[in-house]
PDB file of C-alpha atoms in Angstrom:
ATOM      1  CA  MET G  11       0.000   0.000   0.000  1.00  0.00           C
ATOM      2  CA  LYS G  12       2.831   2.376   0.887  1.00  0.00           C
ATOM      3  CA  LYS G  13       4.517   1.722  -2.482  1.00  0.00           C
ATOM      4  CA  ILE G  14       1.307   2.510  -4.387  1.00  0.00           C
ATOM      5  CA  THR G  15       0.944   5.782  -2.470  1.00  0.00           C
ATOM      6  CA  GLN G  16       4.532   6.751  -3.314  1.00  0.00           C
ATOM      7  CA  ILE G  17       4.019   5.970  -7.006  1.00  0.00           C
ATOM      8  CA  ALA G  18       0.740   7.925  -7.090  1.00  0.00           C
ATOM      9  CA  PHE G  19       2.413  10.880  -5.360  1.00  0.00           C
ATOM     10  CA  ALA G  20       5.357  10.841  -7.799  1.00  0.00           C
ATOM     11  CA  PHE G  21       2.931  10.685 -10.726  1.00  0.00           C
ATOM     12  CA  ALA G  22       0.928  13.640  -9.337  1.00  0.00           C
ATOM     13  CA  ILE G  23       4.100  15.730  -8.918  1.00  0.00           C
ATOM     14  CA  ALA G  24       5.245  14.885 -12.460  1.00  0.00           C
ATOM     15  CA  LEU G  25       1.834  15.827 -13.838  1.00  0.00           C
ATOM     16  CA  LEU G  26       1.906  19.119 -11.939  1.00  0.00           C
ATOM     17  CA  LEU G  27       5.353  20.005 -13.309  1.00  0.00           C
ATOM     18  CA  VAL G  28       4.347  19.176 -16.872  1.00  0.00           C
ATOM     19  CA  SER G  29       1.157  21.236 -16.675  1.00  0.00           C
ATOM     20  CA  CYS G  30       2.926  24.445 -15.585  1.00  0.00           C
ATOM     21  CA  LYS G  31       3.730  26.718 -18.520  1.00  0.00           C
ATOM     22  CA  ASN G  32       6.612  29.116 -18.589  1.00  0.00           C
ATOM     23  CA  THR G  33       6.388  32.614 -20.067  1.00  0.00           C
ATOM     24  CA  LYS G  34       7.816  31.626 -23.450  1.00  0.00           C
ATOM     25  CA  GLN G  35       5.207  28.878 -23.829  1.00  0.00           C
ATOM     26  CA  LYS G  36       2.467  31.334 -22.882  1.00  0.00           C
ATOM     27  CA  ILE G  37       3.785  33.818 -25.478  1.00  0.00           C
ATOM     28  CA  GLN G  38       3.699  31.148 -28.190  1.00  0.00           C
ATOM     29  CA  GLU G  39       0.204  30.090 -27.187  1.00  0.00           C
ATOM     30  CA  HIS G  40      -1.053  33.698 -27.136  1.00  0.00           C
ATOM     31  CA  VAL G  41       0.394  34.432 -30.600  1.00  0.00           C
ATOM     32  CA  SER G  42      -1.085  31.237 -32.026  1.00  0.00           C
ATOM     33  CA  THR G  43      -4.507  31.992 -30.556  1.00  0.00           C
ATOM     34  CA  TYR G  44      -4.330  35.610 -31.745  1.00  0.00           C
ATOM     35  CA  ASN G  45      -3.439  34.647 -35.309  1.00  0.00           C
ATOM     36  CA  ASN G  46      -6.113  31.953 -35.490  1.00  0.00           C
ATOM     37  CA  SER G  47      -9.014  33.852 -34.016  1.00  0.00           C
ATOM     38  CA  SER G  48      -8.478  37.596 -33.687  1.00  0.00           C
ATOM     39  CA  SER G  49     -10.313  40.091 -35.760  1.00  0.00           C
ATOM     40  CA  ILE G  50     -10.282  43.806 -35.166  1.00  0.00           C
ATOM     41  CA  LYS G  51     -13.044  45.966 -36.517  1.00  0.00           C
ATOM     42  CA  GLY G  52     -12.438  49.553 -37.438  1.00  0.00           C
ATOM     43  CA  ASN G  53     -12.043  52.190 -40.091  1.00  0.00           C
ATOM     44  CA  GLY G  54     -10.080  50.706 -42.977  1.00  0.00           C
ATOM     45  CA  ILE G  55      -8.622  47.738 -41.083  1.00  0.00           C
ATOM     46  CA  THR G  56      -7.906  44.879 -43.475  1.00  0.00           C
ATOM     47  CA  SER G  57      -5.963  42.378 -41.347  1.00  0.00           C
ATOM     48  CA  THR G  58      -4.039  41.817 -38.155  1.00  0.00           C
ATOM     49  CA  SER G  59      -1.279  39.436 -37.118  1.00  0.00           C
ATOM     50  CA  ALA G  60       0.985  38.748 -34.169  1.00  0.00           C
ATOM     51  CA  LYS G  61       4.602  37.622 -34.044  1.00  0.00           C
ATOM     52  CA  ALA G  62       6.584  36.366 -31.041  1.00  0.00           C
ATOM     53  CA  PHE G  63      10.110  37.429 -30.130  1.00  0.00           C
ATOM     54  CA  LEU G  64      10.860  34.900 -27.400  1.00  0.00           C
ATOM     55  CA  ASN G  65      14.389  36.058 -26.547  1.00  0.00           C
ATOM     56  CA  ASP G  66      13.142  39.624 -26.030  1.00  0.00           C
ATOM     57  CA  ASN G  67       9.928  38.646 -24.181  1.00  0.00           C
ATOM     58  CA  LYS G  68       8.026  40.647 -26.770  1.00  0.00           C
ATOM     59  CA  ILE G  69       4.995  40.230 -29.025  1.00  0.00           C
ATOM     60  CA  GLU G  70       4.586  42.387 -32.115  1.00  0.00           C
ATOM     61  CA  ILE G  71       1.047  43.042 -33.334  1.00  0.00           C
ATOM     62  CA  ARG G  72       0.568  44.526 -36.792  1.00  0.00           C
ATOM     63  CA  ILE G  73      -2.783  46.053 -37.705  1.00  0.00           C
ATOM     64  CA  GLU G  74      -2.883  46.633 -41.442  1.00  0.00           C
ATOM     65  CA  THR G  75      -5.266  49.067 -43.127  1.00  0.00           C
ATOM     66  CA  ASN G  76      -6.184  50.298 -46.575  1.00  0.00           C
ATOM     67  CA  LEU G  77      -5.480  53.901 -45.508  1.00  0.00           C
ATOM     68  CA  GLU G  78      -3.005  56.314 -47.073  1.00  0.00           C
ATOM     69  CA  GLY G  79       0.130  57.143 -45.093  1.00  0.00           C
ATOM     70  CA  ASP G  80      -0.566  60.883 -45.014  1.00  0.00           C
ATOM     71  CA  GLU G  81      -0.460  63.323 -42.099  1.00  0.00           C
ATOM     72  CA  ALA G  82      -4.249  63.491 -41.725  1.00  0.00           C
ATOM     73  CA  ASN G  83      -4.468  59.701 -41.275  1.00  0.00           C
ATOM     74  CA  LYS G  84      -1.473  59.729 -38.911  1.00  0.00           C
ATOM     75  CA  GLN G  85      -3.225  62.306 -36.725  1.00  0.00           C
ATOM     76  CA  ALA G  86      -6.533  60.427 -36.818  1.00  0.00           C
ATOM     77  CA  ALA G  87      -4.746  57.182 -35.932  1.00  0.00           C
ATOM     78  CA  ALA G  88      -2.861  58.838 -33.081  1.00  0.00           C
ATOM     79  CA  ASP G  89      -6.158  60.153 -31.672  1.00  0.00           C
ATOM     80  CA  SER G  90      -8.035  56.837 -31.892  1.00  0.00           C
ATOM     81  CA  PHE G  91      -5.160  54.433 -31.157  1.00  0.00           C
ATOM     82  CA  PRO G  92      -5.475  54.488 -27.323  1.00  0.00           C
ATOM     83  CA  ASP G  93      -9.157  53.484 -27.583  1.00  0.00           C
ATOM     84  CA  LEU G  94      -8.241  50.633 -29.927  1.00  0.00           C
ATOM     85  CA  LEU G  95      -5.585  49.448 -27.472  1.00  0.00           C
ATOM     86  CA  LYS G  96      -8.077  49.569 -24.586  1.00  0.00           C
ATOM     87  CA  GLU G  97     -10.491  47.443 -26.631  1.00  0.00           C
ATOM     88  CA  MET G  98      -7.706  44.960 -27.401  1.00  0.00           C
ATOM     89  CA  ILE G  99      -6.875  44.710 -23.679  1.00  0.00           C
ATOM     90  CA  LYS G 100     -10.550  44.212 -22.849  1.00  0.00           C
ATOM     91  CA  ASN G 101     -10.779  41.404 -25.430  1.00  0.00           C
ATOM     92  CA  ASP G 102      -7.526  39.816 -24.164  1.00  0.00           C
ATOM     93  CA  GLN G 103      -5.823  40.389 -27.500  1.00  0.00           C
ATOM     94  CA  ILE G 104      -3.204  42.152 -25.393  1.00  0.00           C
ATOM     95  CA  SER G 105      -2.769  39.883 -22.382  1.00  0.00           C
ATOM     96  CA  THR G 106      -2.542  41.583 -18.992  1.00  0.00           C
ATOM     97  CA  GLU G 107      -1.300  38.273 -17.556  1.00  0.00           C
ATOM     98  CA  LEU G 108       1.683  38.259 -19.934  1.00  0.00           C
ATOM     99  CA  ILE G 109       2.357  41.947 -19.266  1.00  0.00           C
ATOM    100  CA  GLY G 110       2.417  41.067 -15.569  1.00  0.00           C
ATOM    101  CA  GLU G 111       5.135  38.526 -16.387  1.00  0.00           C
ATOM    102  CA  GLY G 112       7.243  41.212 -18.105  1.00  0.00           C
ATOM    103  CA  VAL G 113       6.152  40.713 -21.726  1.00  0.00           C
ATOM    104  CA  LYS G 114       5.905  43.833 -23.906  1.00  0.00           C
ATOM    105  CA  PHE G 115       3.461  44.268 -26.780  1.00  0.00           C
ATOM    106  CA  ASP G 116       4.650  46.406 -29.705  1.00  0.00           C
ATOM    107  CA  VAL G 117       1.482  47.395 -31.561  1.00  0.00           C
ATOM    108  CA  TYR G 118       1.706  48.957 -35.027  1.00  0.00           C
ATOM    109  CA  PHE G 119      -1.155  50.593 -36.940  1.00  0.00           C
ATOM    110  CA  LEU G 120      -0.031  50.572 -40.583  1.00  0.00           C
ATOM    111  CA  ALA G 121      -1.077  52.226 -43.828  1.00  0.00           C
ATOM    112  CA  TYR G 122      -1.578  50.049 -46.924  1.00  0.00           C
ATOM    113  CA  ASN G 123       2.089  50.540 -47.904  1.00  0.00           C
ATOM    114  CA  ASN G 124       3.438  49.721 -44.395  1.00  0.00           C
ATOM    115  CA  ILE G 125       3.939  53.352 -43.344  1.00  0.00           C
ATOM    116  CA  ILE G 126       3.462  53.486 -39.559  1.00  0.00           C
ATOM    117  CA  LEU G 127       0.386  55.556 -38.740  1.00  0.00           C
ATOM    118  CA  ALA G 128       0.649  54.886 -34.997  1.00  0.00           C
ATOM    119  CA  LYS G 129       2.847  52.756 -32.752  1.00  0.00           C
ATOM    120  CA  ARG G 130       2.843  52.054 -29.069  1.00  0.00           C
ATOM    121  CA  THR G 131       4.637  49.652 -26.743  1.00  0.00           C
ATOM    122  CA  VAL G 132       2.270  48.299 -24.107  1.00  0.00           C
ATOM    123  CA  ASP G 133       4.128  47.244 -20.965  1.00  0.00           C
ATOM    124  CA  LYS G 134       3.299  47.553 -17.262  1.00  0.00           C
ATOM    125  CA  GLU G 135       3.616  51.350 -17.254  1.00  0.00           C
ATOM    126  CA  GLU G 136       1.644  51.878 -20.467  1.00  0.00           C
ATOM    127  CA  LEU G 137      -1.021  49.427 -19.286  1.00  0.00           C
ATOM    128  CA  ALA G 138      -1.477  51.537 -16.144  1.00  0.00           C
ATOM    129  CA  VAL G 139      -1.849  54.671 -18.295  1.00  0.00           C
ATOM    130  CA  LEU G 140      -4.408  53.012 -20.597  1.00  0.00           C
ATOM    131  CA  GLU G 141      -6.386  51.664 -17.652  1.00  0.00           C
ATOM    132  CA  GLY G 142      -6.228  55.026 -15.880  1.00  0.00           C
ATOM    133  CA  THR G 143      -4.417  53.646 -12.842  1.00  0.00           C
ATOM    134  CA  ALA G 144      -1.053  55.335 -13.400  1.00  0.00           C
ATOM    135  CA  GLU G 145       0.189  57.653 -10.709  1.00  0.00           C
ATOM    136  CA  GLY G 146       0.650  61.223 -11.838  1.00  0.00           C
ATOM    137  CA  ASN G 147       4.005  62.914 -11.654  1.00  0.00           C
ATOM    138  CA  LYS G 148       4.526  63.880  -8.057  1.00  0.00           C
ATOM    139  CA  GLU G 149       6.225  67.181  -7.448  1.00  0.00           C
ATOM    140  CA  THR G 150       8.676  67.533  -4.642  1.00  0.00           C
ATOM    141  CA  ALA G 151       9.198  70.620  -2.559  1.00  0.00           C
ATOM    142  CA  LYS G 152      12.087  72.773  -3.696  1.00  0.00           C
ATOM    143  CA  LEU G 153      14.289  74.238  -1.025  1.00  0.00           C
TER     144      LEU G 153
END
């Protein structure tokens, strides 16, 4: 009976160790899920894709559009980009769990000819800004 208990315990420990995922595995899983199921709706958006950079703990998300790469579209993209990022966080297209583990998301909003209309790196600090939980700059007394 004691031997069976030891074998069962060893099996349970082995199963527990196998089921734990490290950050790199979670990055790969997130990118795969994103590429297989994500769709982003919006003005002129034609496609979106994610790419993992495991050594840098980074995920790059490219949002491609049919828009021109002119200044008017760059300004419009800059104005609406934070709302798009908030929606992506809400839909878990940008994973707060991975950000908590130190992963950065480089998100690009591109014109039809790959001109960058807007770009932002979402990390812990940027996530706090987007969620409205960032602390403001504190001023210190000057003597």
